[in-house]
mmCIF file of C-alpha atoms in Angstrom:
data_model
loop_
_atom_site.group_PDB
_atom_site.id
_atom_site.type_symbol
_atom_site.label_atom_id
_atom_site.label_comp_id
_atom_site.label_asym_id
_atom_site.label_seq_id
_atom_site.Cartn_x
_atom_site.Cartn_y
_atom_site.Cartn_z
ATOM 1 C CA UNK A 77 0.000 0.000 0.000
ATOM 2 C CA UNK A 78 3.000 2.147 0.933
ATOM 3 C CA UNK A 79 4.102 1.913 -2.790
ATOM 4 C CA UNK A 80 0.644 2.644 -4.226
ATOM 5 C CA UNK A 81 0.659 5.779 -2.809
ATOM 6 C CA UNK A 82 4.147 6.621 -3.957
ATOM 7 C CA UNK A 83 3.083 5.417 -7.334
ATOM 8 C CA UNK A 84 -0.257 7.254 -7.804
ATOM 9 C CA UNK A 85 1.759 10.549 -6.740
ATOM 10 C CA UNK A 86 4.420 10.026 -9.359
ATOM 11 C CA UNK A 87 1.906 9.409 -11.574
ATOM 12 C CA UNK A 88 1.964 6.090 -13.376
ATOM 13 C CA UNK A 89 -1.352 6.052 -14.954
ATOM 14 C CA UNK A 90 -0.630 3.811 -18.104
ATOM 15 C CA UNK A 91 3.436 3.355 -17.474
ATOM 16 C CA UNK A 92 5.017 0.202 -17.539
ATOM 17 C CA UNK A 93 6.864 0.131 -14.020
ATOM 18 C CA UNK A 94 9.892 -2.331 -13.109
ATOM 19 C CA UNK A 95 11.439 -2.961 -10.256
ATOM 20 C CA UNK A 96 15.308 -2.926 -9.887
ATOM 21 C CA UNK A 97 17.684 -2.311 -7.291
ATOM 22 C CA UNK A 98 19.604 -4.261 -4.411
ATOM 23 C CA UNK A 99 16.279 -4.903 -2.005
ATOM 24 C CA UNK A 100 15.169 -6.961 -4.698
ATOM 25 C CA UNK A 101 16.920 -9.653 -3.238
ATOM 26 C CA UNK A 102 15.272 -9.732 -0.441
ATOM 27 C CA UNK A 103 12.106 -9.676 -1.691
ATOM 28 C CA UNK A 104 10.542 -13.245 -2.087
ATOM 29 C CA UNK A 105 8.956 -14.589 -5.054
ATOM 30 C CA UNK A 106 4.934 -13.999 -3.457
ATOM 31 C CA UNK A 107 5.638 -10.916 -2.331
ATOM 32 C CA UNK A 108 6.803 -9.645 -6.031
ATOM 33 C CA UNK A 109 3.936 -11.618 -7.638
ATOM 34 C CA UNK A 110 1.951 -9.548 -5.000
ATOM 35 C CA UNK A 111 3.558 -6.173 -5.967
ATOM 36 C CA UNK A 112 3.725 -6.780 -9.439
ATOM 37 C CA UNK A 113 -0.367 -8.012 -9.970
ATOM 38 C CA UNK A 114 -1.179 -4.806 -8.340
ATOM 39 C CA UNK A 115 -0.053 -2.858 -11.171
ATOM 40 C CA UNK A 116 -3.796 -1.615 -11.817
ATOM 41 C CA UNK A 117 -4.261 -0.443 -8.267
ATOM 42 C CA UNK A 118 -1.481 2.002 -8.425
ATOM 43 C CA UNK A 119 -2.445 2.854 -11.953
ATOM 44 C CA UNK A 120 0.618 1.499 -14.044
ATOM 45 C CA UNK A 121 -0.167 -0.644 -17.611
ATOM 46 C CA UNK A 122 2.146 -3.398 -15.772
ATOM 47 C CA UNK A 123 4.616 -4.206 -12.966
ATOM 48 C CA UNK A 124 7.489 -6.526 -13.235
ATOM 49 C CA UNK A 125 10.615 -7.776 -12.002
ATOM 50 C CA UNK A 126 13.595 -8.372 -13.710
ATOM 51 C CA UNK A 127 14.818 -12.405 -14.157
ATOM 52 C CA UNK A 128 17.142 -13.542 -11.413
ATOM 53 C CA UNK A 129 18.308 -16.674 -9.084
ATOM 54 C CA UNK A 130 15.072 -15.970 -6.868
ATOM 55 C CA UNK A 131 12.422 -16.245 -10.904
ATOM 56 C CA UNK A 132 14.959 -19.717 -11.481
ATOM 57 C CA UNK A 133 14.312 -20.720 -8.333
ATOM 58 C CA UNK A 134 10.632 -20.921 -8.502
ATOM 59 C CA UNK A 135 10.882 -22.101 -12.008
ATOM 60 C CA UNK A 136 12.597 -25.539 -10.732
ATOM 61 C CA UNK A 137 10.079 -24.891 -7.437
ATOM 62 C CA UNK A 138 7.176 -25.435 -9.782
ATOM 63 C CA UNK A 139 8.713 -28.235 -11.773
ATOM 64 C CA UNK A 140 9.869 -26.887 -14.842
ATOM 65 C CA UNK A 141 12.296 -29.127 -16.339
ATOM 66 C CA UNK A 142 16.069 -28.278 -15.824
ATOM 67 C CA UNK A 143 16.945 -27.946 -19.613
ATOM 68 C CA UNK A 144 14.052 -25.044 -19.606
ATOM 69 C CA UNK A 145 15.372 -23.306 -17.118
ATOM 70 C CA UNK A 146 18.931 -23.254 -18.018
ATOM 71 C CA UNK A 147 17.365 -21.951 -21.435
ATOM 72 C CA UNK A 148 15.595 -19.028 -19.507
ATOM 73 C CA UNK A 149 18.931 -18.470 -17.736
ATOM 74 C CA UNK A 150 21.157 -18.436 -20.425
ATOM 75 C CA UNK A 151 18.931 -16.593 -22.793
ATOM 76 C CA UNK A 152 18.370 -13.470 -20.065
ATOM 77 C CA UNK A 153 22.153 -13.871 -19.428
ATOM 78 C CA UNK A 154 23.226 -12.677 -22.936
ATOM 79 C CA UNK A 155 20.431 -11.032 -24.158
ATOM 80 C CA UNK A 156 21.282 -8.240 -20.500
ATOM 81 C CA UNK A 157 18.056 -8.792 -18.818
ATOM 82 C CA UNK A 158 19.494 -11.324 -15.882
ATOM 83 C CA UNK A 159 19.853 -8.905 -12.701
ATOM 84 C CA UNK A 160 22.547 -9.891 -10.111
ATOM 85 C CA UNK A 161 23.341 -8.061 -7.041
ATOM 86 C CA UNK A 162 26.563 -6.892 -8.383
ATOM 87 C CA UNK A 163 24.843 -5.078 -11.304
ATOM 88 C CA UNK A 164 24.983 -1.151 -11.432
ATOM 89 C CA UNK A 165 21.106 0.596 -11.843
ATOM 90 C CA UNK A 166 19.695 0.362 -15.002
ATOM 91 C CA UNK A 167 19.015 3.503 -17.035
ATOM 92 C CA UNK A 168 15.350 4.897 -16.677
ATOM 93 C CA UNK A 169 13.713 8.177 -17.526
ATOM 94 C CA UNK A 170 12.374 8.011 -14.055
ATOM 95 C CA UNK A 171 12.991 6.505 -10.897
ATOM 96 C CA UNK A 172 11.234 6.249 -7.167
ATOM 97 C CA UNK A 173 13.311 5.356 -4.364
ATOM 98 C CA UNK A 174 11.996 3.094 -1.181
ATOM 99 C CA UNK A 175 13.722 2.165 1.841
ATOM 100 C CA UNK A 176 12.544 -1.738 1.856
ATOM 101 C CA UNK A 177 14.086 -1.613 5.762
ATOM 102 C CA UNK A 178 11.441 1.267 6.080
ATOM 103 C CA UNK A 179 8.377 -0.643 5.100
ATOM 104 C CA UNK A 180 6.241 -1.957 7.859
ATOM 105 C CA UNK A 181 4.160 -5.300 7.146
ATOM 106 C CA UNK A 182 -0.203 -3.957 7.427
ATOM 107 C CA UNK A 183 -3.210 -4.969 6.129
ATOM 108 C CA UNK A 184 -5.941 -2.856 4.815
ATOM 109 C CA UNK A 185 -9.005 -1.585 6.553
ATOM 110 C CA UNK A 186 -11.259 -2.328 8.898
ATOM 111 C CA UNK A 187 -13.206 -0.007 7.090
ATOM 112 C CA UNK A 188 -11.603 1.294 3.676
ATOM 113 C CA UNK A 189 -8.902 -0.412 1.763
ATOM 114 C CA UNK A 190 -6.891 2.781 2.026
ATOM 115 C CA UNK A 191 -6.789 2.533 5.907
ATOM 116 C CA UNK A 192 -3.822 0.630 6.678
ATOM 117 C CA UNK A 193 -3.228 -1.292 10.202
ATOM 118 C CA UNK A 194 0.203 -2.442 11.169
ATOM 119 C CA UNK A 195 0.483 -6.165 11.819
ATOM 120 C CA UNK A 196 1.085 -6.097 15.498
ATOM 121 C CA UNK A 197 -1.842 -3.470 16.105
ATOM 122 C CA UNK A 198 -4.345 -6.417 14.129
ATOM 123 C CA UNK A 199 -5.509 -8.170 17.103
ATOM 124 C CA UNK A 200 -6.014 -4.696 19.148
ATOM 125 C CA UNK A 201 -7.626 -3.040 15.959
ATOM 126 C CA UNK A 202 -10.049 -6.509 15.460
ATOM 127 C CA UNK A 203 -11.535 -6.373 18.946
ATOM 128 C CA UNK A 204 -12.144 -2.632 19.545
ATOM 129 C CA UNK A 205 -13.714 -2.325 15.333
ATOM 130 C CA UNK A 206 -15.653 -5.505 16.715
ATOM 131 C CA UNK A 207 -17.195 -4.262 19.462
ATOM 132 C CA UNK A 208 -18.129 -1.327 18.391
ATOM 133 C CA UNK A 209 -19.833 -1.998 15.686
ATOM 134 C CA UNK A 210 -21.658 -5.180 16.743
ATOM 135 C CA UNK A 211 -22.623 -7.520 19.818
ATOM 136 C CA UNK A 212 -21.448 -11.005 18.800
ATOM 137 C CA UNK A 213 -22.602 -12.593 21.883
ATOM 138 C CA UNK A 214 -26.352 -11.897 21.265
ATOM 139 C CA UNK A 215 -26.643 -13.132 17.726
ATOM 140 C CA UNK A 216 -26.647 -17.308 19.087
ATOM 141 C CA UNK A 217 -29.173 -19.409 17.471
ATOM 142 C CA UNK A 218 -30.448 -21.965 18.882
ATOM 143 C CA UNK A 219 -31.074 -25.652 17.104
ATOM 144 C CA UNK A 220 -32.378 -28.622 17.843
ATOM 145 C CA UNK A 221 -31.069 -31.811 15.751
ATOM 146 C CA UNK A 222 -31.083 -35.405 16.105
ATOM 147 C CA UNK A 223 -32.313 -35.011 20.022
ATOM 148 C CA UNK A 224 -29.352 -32.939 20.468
ATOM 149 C CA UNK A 225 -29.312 -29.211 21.487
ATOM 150 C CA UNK A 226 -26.843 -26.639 20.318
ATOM 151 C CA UNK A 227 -26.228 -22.536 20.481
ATOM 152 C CA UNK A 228 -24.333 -21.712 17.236
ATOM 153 C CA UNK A 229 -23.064 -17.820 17.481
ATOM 154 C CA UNK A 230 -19.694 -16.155 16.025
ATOM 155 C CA UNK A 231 -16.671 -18.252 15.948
ATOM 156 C CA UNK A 232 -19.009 -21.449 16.474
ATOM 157 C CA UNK A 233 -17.116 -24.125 14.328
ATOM 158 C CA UNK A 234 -19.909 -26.510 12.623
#
């Protein structure tokens, strides 16, 4: 969310946008497929990431055969688009700089996706929005089944 706002005031409204740069690396594979797919929430035509160790590794994760990847990684190799660590930044026209070490793991809402809760306020966040907005303890219903009585209310597993 942090980079959706960066993006929108940069202004990326049909821009393809790639990601480069020495966080990369620690950025797992889900969390770029995250970043990447939500290109059309922070207006940009596309997000990607450059080919590297961590796209080969989930290549062979997955089960692609070994002679396909060594084709993907030998064909990205010459053809410049393989990133390593030791690389020096690409040329753009434009560039936005984050400090990953900066970034603080959140979750949207409780009420808009553009409210943003940290992680470790969740649990505090979940129980105040909760009971404020509704008593969970009065909505039971009661069933009969089978001779067997039972009060089924929030949380009730079934």
């Amino acid at each position: 969310m942090i980079y959706n706002r960066a993006f929108e005031k940069k202004g990326v409204v049909g821009k393809f946008v790639e990601f480069y740069g020495p966080g990369l690396s620690s950025l797992g594979l889900e969390d770029r497929a995250t970043i990447a797919n939500m290109a059309p929430e922070y207006g940009a035509t596309m997000g990607f990431f450059p080919v590297d160790d961590i796209t080969l590794k989930y290549l062979r994760l997955t089960g692609r055969p070994d002679h396909i990847v060594s084709l993907i990684e030998t064909y990205t190799k010459e053809q410049g688009l393989f990133r390593e660590d030791t690389d020096s930044a690409p040329m753009f026209n434009d560039s936005i700089e984050f400090d990953m070490s900066s970034v603080q793991s959140c979750i949207a809402g409780p009420k808009k996706p553009q409210e943003r809760i940290p992680l470790f306020q969740v649990k505090q966040v979940f129980n105040e929005t909760n009971k404020a907005d509704h008593d969970w303890n009065k909505d039971h219903v009661n069933i009969d089944m089978d001779g067997v009585s039972a009060s089924i209310g929030h949380g009730s597993l079934v």
